[in-house]
mmCIF file of N, CA and C and ligand atoms in Angstrom:
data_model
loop_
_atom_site.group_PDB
_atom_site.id
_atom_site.type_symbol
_atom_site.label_atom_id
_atom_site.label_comp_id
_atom_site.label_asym_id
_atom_site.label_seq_id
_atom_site.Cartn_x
_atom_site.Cartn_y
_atom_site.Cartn_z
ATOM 1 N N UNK O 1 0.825 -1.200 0.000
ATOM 2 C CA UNK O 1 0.000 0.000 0.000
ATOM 3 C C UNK O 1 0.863 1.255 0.000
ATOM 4 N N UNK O 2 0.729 2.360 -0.941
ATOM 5 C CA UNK O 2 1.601 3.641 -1.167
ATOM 6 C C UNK O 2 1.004 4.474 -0.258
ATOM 7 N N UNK O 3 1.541 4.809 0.434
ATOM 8 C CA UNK O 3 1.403 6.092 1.149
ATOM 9 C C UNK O 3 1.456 7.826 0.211
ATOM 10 N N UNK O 4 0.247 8.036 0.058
ATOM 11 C CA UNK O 4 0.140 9.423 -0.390
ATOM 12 C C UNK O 4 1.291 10.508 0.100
ATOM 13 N N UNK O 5 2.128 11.239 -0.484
ATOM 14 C CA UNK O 5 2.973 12.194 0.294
ATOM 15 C C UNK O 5 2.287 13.571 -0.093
ATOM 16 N N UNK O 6 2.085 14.209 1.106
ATOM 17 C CA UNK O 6 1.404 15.312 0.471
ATOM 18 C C UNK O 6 2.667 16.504 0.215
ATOM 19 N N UNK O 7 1.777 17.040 -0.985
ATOM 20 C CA UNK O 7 3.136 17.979 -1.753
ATOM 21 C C UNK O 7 2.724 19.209 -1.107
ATOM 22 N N UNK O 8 3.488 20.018 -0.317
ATOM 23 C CA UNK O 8 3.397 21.011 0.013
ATOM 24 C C UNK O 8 4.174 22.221 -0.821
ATOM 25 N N UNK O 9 2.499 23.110 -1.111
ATOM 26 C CA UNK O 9 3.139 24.155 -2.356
ATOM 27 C C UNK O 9 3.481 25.379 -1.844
ATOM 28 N N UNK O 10 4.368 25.987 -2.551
ATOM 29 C CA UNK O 10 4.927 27.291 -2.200
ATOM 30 C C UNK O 10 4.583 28.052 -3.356
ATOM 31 N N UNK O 11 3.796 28.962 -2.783
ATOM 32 C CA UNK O 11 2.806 30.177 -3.891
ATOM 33 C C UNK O 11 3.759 31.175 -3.560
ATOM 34 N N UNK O 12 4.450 31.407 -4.748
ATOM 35 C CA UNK O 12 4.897 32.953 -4.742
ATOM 36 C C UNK O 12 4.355 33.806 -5.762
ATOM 37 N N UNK O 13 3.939 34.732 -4.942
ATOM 38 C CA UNK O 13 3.327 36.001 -6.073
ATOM 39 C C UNK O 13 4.195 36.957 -6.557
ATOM 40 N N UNK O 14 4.192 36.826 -7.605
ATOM 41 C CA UNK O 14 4.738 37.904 -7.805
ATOM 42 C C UNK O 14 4.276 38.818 -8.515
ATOM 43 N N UNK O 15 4.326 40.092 -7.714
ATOM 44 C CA UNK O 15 3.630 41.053 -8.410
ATOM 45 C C UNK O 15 4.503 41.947 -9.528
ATOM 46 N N UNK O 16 3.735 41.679 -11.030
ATOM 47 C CA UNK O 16 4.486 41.762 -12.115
ATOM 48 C C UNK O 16 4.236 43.691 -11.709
ATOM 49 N N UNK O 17 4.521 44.978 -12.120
ATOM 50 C CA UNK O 17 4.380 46.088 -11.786
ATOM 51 C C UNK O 17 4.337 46.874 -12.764
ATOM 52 N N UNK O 18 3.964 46.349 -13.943
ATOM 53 C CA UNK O 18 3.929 47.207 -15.244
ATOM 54 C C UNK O 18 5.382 47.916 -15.259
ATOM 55 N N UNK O 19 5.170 48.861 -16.555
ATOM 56 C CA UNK O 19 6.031 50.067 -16.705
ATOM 57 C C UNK O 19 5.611 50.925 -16.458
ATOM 58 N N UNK O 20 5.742 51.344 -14.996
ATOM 59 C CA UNK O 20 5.330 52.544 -14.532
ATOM 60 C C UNK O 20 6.391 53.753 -14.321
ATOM 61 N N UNK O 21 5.885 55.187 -14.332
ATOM 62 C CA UNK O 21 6.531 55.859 -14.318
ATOM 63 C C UNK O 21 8.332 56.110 -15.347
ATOM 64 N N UNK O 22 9.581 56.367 -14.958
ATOM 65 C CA UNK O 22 9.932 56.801 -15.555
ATOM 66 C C UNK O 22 10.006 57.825 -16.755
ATOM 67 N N UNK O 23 10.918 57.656 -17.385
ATOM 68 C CA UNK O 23 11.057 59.336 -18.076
ATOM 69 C C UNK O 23 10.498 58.674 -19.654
ATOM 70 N N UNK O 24 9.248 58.829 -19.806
ATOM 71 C CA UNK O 24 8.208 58.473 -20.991
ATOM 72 C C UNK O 24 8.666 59.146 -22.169
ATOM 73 N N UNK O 25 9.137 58.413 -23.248
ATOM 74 C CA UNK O 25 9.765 59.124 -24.129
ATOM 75 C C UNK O 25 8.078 58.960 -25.250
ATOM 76 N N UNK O 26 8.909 59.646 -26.344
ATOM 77 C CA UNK O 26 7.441 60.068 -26.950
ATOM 78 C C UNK O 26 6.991 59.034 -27.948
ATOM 79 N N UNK O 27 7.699 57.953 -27.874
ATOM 80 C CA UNK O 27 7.491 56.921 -28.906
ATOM 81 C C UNK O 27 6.056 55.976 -28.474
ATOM 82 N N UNK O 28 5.072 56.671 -28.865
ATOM 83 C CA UNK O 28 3.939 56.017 -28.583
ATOM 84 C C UNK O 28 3.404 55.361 -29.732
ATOM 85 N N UNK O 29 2.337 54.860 -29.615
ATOM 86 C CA UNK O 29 2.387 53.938 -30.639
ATOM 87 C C UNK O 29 1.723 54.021 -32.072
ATOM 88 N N UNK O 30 1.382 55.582 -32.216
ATOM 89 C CA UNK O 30 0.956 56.403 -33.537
ATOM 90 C C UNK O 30 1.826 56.647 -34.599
ATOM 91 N N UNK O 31 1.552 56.681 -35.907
ATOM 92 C CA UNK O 31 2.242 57.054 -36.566
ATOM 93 C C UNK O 31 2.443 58.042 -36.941
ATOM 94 N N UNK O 32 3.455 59.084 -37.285
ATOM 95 C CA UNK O 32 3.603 60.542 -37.445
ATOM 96 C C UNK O 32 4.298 61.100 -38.774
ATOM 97 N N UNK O 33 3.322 61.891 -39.039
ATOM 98 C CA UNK O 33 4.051 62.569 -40.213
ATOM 99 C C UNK O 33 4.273 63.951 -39.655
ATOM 100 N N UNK O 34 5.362 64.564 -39.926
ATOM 101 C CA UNK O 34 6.116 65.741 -39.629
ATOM 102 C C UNK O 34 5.608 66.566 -41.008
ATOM 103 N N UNK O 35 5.058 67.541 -40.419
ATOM 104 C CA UNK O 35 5.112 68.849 -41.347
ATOM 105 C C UNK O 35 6.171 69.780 -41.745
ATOM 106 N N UNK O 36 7.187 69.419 -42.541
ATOM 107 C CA UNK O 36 7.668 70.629 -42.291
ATOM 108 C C UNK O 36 7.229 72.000 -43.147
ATOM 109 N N UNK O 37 8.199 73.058 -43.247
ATOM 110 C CA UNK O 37 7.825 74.379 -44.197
ATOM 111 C C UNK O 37 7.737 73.623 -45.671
ATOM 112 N N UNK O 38 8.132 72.953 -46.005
ATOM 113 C CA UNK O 38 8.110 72.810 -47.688
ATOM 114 C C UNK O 38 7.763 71.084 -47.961
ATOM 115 N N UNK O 39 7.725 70.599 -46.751
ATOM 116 C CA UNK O 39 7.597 69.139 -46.989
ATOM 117 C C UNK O 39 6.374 68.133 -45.885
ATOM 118 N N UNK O 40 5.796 66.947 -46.616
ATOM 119 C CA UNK O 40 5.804 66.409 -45.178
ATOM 120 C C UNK O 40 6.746 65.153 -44.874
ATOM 121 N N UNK O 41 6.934 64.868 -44.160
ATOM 122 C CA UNK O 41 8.439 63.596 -43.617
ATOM 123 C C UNK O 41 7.872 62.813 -42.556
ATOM 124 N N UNK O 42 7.770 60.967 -43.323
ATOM 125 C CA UNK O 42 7.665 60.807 -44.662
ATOM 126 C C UNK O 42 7.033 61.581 -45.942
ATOM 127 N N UNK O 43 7.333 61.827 -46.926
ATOM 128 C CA UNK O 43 5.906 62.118 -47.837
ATOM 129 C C UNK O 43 5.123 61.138 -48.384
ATOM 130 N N UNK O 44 5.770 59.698 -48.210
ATOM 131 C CA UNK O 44 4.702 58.623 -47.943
ATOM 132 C C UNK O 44 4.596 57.769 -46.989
ATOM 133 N N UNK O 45 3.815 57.676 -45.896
ATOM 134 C CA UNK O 45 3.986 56.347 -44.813
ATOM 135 C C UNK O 45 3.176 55.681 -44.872
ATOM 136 N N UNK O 46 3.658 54.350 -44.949
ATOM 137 C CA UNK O 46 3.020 52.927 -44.870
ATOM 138 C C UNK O 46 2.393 52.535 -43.499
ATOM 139 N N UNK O 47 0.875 52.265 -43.213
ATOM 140 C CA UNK O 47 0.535 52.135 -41.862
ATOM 141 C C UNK O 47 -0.792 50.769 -42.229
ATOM 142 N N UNK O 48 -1.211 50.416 -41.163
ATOM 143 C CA UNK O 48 -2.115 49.033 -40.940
ATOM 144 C C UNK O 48 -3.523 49.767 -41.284
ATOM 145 N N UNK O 49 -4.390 49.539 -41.533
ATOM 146 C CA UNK O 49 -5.672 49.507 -41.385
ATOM 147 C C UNK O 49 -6.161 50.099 -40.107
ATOM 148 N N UNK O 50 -6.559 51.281 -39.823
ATOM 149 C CA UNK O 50 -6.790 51.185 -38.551
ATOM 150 C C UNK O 50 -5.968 51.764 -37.545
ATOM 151 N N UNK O 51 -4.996 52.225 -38.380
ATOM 152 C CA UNK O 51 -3.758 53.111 -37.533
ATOM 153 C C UNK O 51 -4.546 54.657 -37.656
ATOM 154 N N UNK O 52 -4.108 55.398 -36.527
ATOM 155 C CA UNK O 52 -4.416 56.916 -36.536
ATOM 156 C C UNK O 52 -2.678 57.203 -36.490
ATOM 157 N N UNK O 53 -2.911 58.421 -37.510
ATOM 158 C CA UNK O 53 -1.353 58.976 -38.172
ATOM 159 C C UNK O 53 -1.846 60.360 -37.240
ATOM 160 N N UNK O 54 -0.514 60.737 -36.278
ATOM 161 C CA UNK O 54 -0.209 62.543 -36.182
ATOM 162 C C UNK O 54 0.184 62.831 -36.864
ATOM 163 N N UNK O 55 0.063 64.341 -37.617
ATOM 164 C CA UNK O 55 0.043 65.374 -38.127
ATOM 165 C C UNK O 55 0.863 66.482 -37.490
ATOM 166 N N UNK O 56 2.166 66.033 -37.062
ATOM 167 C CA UNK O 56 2.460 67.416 -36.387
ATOM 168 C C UNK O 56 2.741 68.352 -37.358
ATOM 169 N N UNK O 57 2.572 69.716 -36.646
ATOM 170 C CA UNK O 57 3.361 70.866 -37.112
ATOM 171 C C UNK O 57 4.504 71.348 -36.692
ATOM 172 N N UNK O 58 5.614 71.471 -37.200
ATOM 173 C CA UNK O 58 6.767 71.502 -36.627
ATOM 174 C C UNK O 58 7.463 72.608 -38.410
ATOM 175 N N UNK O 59 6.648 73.278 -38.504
ATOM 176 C CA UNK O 59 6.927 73.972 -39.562
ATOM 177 C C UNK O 59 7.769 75.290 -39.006
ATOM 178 N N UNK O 60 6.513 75.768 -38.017
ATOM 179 C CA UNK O 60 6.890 77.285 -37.898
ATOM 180 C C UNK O 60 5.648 78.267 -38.512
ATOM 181 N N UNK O 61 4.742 77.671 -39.472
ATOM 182 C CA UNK O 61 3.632 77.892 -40.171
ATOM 183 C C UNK O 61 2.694 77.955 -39.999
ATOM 184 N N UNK O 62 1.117 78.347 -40.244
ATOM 185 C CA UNK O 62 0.371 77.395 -39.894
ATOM 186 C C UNK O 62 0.074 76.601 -41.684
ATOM 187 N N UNK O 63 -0.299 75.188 -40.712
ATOM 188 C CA UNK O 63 -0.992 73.775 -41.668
ATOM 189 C C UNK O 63 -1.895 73.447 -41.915
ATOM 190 N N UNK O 64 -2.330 73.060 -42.883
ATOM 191 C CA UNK O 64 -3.587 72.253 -43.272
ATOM 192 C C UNK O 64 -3.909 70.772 -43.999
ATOM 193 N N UNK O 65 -3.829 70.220 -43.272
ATOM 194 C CA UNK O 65 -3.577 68.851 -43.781
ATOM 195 C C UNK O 65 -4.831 67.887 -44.492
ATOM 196 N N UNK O 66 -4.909 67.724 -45.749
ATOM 197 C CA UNK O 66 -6.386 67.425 -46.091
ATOM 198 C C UNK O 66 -5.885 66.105 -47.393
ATOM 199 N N UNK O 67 -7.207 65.169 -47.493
ATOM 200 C CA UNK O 67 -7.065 64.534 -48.626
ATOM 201 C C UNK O 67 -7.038 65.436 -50.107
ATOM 202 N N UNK O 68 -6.611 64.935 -50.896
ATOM 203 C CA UNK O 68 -6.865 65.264 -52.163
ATOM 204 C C UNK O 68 -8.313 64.923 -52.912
ATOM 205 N N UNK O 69 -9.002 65.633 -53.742
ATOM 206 C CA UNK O 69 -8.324 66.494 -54.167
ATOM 207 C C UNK O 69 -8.610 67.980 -53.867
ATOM 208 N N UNK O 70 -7.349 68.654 -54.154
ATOM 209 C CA UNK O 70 -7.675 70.201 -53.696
ATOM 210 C C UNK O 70 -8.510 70.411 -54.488
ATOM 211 N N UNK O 71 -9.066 71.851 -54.326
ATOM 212 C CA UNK O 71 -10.060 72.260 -52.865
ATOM 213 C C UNK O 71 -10.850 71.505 -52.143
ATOM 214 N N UNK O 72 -11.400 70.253 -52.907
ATOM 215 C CA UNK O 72 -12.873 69.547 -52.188
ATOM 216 C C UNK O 72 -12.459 68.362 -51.291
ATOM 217 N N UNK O 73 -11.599 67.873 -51.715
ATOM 218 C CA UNK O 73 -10.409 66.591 -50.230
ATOM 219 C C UNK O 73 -11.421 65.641 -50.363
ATOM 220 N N UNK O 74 -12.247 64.973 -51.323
ATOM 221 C CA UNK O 74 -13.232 64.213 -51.732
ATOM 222 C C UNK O 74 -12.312 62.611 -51.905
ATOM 223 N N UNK O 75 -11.589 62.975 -52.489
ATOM 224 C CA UNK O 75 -10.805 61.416 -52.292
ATOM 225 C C UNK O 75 -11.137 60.649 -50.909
ATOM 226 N N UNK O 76 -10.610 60.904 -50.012
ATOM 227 C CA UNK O 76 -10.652 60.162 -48.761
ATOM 228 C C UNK O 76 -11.910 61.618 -47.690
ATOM 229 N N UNK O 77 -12.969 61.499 -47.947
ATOM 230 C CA UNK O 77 -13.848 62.326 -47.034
ATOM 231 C C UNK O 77 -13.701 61.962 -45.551
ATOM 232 N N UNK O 78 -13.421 62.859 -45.148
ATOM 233 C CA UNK O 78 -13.305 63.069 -43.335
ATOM 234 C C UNK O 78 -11.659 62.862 -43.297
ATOM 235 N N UNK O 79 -10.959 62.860 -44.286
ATOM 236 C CA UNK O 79 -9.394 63.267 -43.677
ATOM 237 C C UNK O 79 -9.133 64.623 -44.738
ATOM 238 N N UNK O 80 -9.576 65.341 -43.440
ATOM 239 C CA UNK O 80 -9.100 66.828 -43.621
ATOM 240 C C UNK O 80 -9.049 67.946 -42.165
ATOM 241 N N UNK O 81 -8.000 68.327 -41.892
ATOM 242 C CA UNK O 81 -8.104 68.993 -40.590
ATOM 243 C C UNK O 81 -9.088 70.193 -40.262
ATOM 244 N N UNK O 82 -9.601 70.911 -41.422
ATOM 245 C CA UNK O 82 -11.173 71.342 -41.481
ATOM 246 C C UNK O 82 -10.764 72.675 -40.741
ATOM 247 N N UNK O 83 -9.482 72.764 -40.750
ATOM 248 C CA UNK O 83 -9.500 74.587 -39.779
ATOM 249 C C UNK O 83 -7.624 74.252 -40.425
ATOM 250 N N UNK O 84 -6.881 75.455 -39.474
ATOM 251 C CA UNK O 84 -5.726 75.620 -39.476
ATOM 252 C C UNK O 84 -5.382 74.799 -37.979
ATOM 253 N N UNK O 85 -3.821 74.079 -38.772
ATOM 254 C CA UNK O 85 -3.072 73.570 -37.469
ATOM 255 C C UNK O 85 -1.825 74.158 -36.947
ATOM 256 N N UNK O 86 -1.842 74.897 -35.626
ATOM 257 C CA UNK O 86 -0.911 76.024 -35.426
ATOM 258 C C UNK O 86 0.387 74.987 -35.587
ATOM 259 N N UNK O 87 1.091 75.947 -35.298
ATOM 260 C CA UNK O 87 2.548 75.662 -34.935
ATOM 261 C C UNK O 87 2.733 74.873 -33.978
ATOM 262 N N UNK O 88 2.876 73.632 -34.027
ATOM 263 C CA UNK O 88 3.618 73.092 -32.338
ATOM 264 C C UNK O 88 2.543 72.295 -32.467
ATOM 265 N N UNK O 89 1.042 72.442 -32.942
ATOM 266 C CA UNK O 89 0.006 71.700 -32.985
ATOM 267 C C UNK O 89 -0.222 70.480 -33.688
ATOM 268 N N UNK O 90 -1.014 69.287 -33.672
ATOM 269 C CA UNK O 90 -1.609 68.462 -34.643
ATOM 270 C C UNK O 90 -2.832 67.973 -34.784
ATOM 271 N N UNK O 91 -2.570 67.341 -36.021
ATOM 272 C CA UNK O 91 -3.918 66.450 -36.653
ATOM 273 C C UNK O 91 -3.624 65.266 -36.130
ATOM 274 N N UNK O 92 -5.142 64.782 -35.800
ATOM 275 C CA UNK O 92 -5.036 63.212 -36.164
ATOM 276 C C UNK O 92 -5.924 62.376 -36.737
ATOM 277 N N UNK O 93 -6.204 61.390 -37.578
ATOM 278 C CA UNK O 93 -7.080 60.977 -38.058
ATOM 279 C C UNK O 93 -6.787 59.675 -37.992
ATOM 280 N N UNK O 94 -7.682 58.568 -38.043
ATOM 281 C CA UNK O 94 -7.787 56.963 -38.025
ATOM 282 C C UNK O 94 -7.738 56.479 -39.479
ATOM 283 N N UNK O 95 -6.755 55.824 -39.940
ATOM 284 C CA UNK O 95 -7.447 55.293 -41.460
ATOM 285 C C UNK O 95 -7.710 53.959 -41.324
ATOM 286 N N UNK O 96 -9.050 53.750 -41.810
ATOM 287 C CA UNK O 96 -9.931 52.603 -41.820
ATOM 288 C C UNK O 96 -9.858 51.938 -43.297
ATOM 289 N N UNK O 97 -9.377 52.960 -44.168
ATOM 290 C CA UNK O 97 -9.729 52.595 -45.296
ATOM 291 C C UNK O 97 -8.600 51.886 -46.428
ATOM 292 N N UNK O 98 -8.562 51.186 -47.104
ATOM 293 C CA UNK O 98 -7.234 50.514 -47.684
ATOM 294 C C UNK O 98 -6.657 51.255 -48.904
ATOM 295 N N UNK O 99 -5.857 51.698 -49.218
ATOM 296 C CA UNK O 99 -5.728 52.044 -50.589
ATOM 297 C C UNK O 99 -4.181 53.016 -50.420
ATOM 298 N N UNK O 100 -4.268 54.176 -51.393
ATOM 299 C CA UNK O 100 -3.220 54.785 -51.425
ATOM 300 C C UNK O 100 -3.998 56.250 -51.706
ATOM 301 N N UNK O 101 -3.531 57.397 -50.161
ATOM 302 C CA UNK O 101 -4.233 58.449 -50.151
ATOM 303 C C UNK O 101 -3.229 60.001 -50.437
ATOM 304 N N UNK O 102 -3.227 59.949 -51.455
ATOM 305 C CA UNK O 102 -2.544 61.346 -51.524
ATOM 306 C C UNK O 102 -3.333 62.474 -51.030
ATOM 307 N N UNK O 103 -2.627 63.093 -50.285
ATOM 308 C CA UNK O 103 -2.917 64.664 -49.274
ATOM 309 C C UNK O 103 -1.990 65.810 -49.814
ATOM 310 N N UNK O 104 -2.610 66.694 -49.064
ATOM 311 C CA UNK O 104 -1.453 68.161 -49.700
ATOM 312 C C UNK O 104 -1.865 69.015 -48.299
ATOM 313 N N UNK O 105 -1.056 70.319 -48.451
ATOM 314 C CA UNK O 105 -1.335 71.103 -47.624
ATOM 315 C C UNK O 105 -2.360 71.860 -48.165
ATOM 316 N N UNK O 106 -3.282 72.388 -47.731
ATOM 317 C CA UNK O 106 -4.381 72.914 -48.395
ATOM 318 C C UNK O 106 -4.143 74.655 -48.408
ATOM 319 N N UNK O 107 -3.075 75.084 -47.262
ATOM 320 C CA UNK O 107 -2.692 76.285 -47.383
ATOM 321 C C UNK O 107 -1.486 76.488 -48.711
ATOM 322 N N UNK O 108 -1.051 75.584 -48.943
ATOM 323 C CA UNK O 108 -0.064 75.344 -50.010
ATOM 324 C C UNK O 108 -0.053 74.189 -50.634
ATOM 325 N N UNK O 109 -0.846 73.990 -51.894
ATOM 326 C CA UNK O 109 -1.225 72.708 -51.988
ATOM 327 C C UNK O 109 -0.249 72.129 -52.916
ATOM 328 N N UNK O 110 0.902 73.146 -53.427
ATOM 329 C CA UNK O 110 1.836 72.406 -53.990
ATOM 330 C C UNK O 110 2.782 70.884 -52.829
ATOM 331 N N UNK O 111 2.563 71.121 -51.765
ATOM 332 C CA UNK O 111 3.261 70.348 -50.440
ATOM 333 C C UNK O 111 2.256 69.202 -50.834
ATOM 334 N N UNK O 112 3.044 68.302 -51.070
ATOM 335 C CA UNK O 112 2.240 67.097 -51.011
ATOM 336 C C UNK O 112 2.236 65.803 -50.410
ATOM 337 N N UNK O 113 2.075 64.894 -50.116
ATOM 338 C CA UNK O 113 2.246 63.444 -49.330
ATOM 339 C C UNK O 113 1.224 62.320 -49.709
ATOM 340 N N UNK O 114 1.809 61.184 -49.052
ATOM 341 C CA UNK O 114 0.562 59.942 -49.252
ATOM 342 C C UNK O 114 0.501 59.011 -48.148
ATOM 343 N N UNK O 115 -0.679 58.243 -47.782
ATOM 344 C CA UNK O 115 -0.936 57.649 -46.828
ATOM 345 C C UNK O 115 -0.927 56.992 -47.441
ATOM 346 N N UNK O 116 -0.348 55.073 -47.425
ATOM 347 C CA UNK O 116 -0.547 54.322 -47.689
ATOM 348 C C UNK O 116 -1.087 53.346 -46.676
ATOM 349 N N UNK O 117 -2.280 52.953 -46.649
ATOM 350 C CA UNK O 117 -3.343 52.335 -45.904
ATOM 351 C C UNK O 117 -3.064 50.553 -46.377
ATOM 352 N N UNK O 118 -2.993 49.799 -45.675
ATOM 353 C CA UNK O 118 -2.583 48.356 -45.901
ATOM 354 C C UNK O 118 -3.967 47.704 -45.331
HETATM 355 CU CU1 CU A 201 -6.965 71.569 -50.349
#
C-alpha cells in the first residue's frame, strides 16, 4: 500500500508592476508625419488599417492637412483637418480605409504626401 505524500506548495506572487513611471519618451504607438515648411516627412507612410497617423506641425507655419483632391479633399472624405493647425500643434485621423491616399497642404497645396493604408 503507497502512502500518499502530500506535496506542500509554495505560492509565490509575484507582483508583475507594469512600466510605470519613468522618463516616458514620446514613442507612442501612432504614426507621425512631420510637417515641415516645404515638406511632409515621410511624404509617404506605410501604416495598418486602422492606424491613426499625427500630423504634427513643426513647420513654424500654420498647416492644413487634407485629402486630395484640392479644394474639395473628396478622395478620402473626413481626412481633412477642417481649420488651421498652429505651430507646435496636430492632426489626427484613423485610417480605416485601404488604398493609397494622396494629401497636400491645403494652405499650399503644392506640399504634397501619401498615406498608404494596408
Ligand atoms: Cu486643399
Amino acid at each position: 500500500m503507497k502512502k500518499g505524500s502530500a506535496a506542500s506548495l509554495l505560492v509565490v506572487g509575484l507582483l508583475v508592476a507594469g512600466c510605470g513611471g519613468g522618463g516616458g519618451s514620446s514613442s507612442g504607438g501612432d504614426d507621425v508625419v512631420q510637417m515641415k515648411v516645404d515638406s511632409f516627412e515621410p511624404s509617404t507612410l506605410t501604416v495598418k488599417s486602422g492606424a491613426t497617423v499625427e500630423f504634427t506641425n513643426e513647420s513654424g507655419e500654420d498647416k492644413w492637412p487634407a485629402s486630395n483632391v484640392h479644394p474639395t479633399h473628396e478622395l478620402y472624405p473626413g481626412f481633412d483637418a477642417q481649420k488651421t493647425v498652429l505651430d507646435g500643434d496636430s492632426y489626427r485621423f484613423t485610417f480605416d480605409r485601404a488604398g493609397r491616399w494622396g494629401y497636400h497642404d491645403h494652405l499650399n497645396p503644392d506640399i504634397e504626401g501619401a498615406i498608404v493604408v494596408e
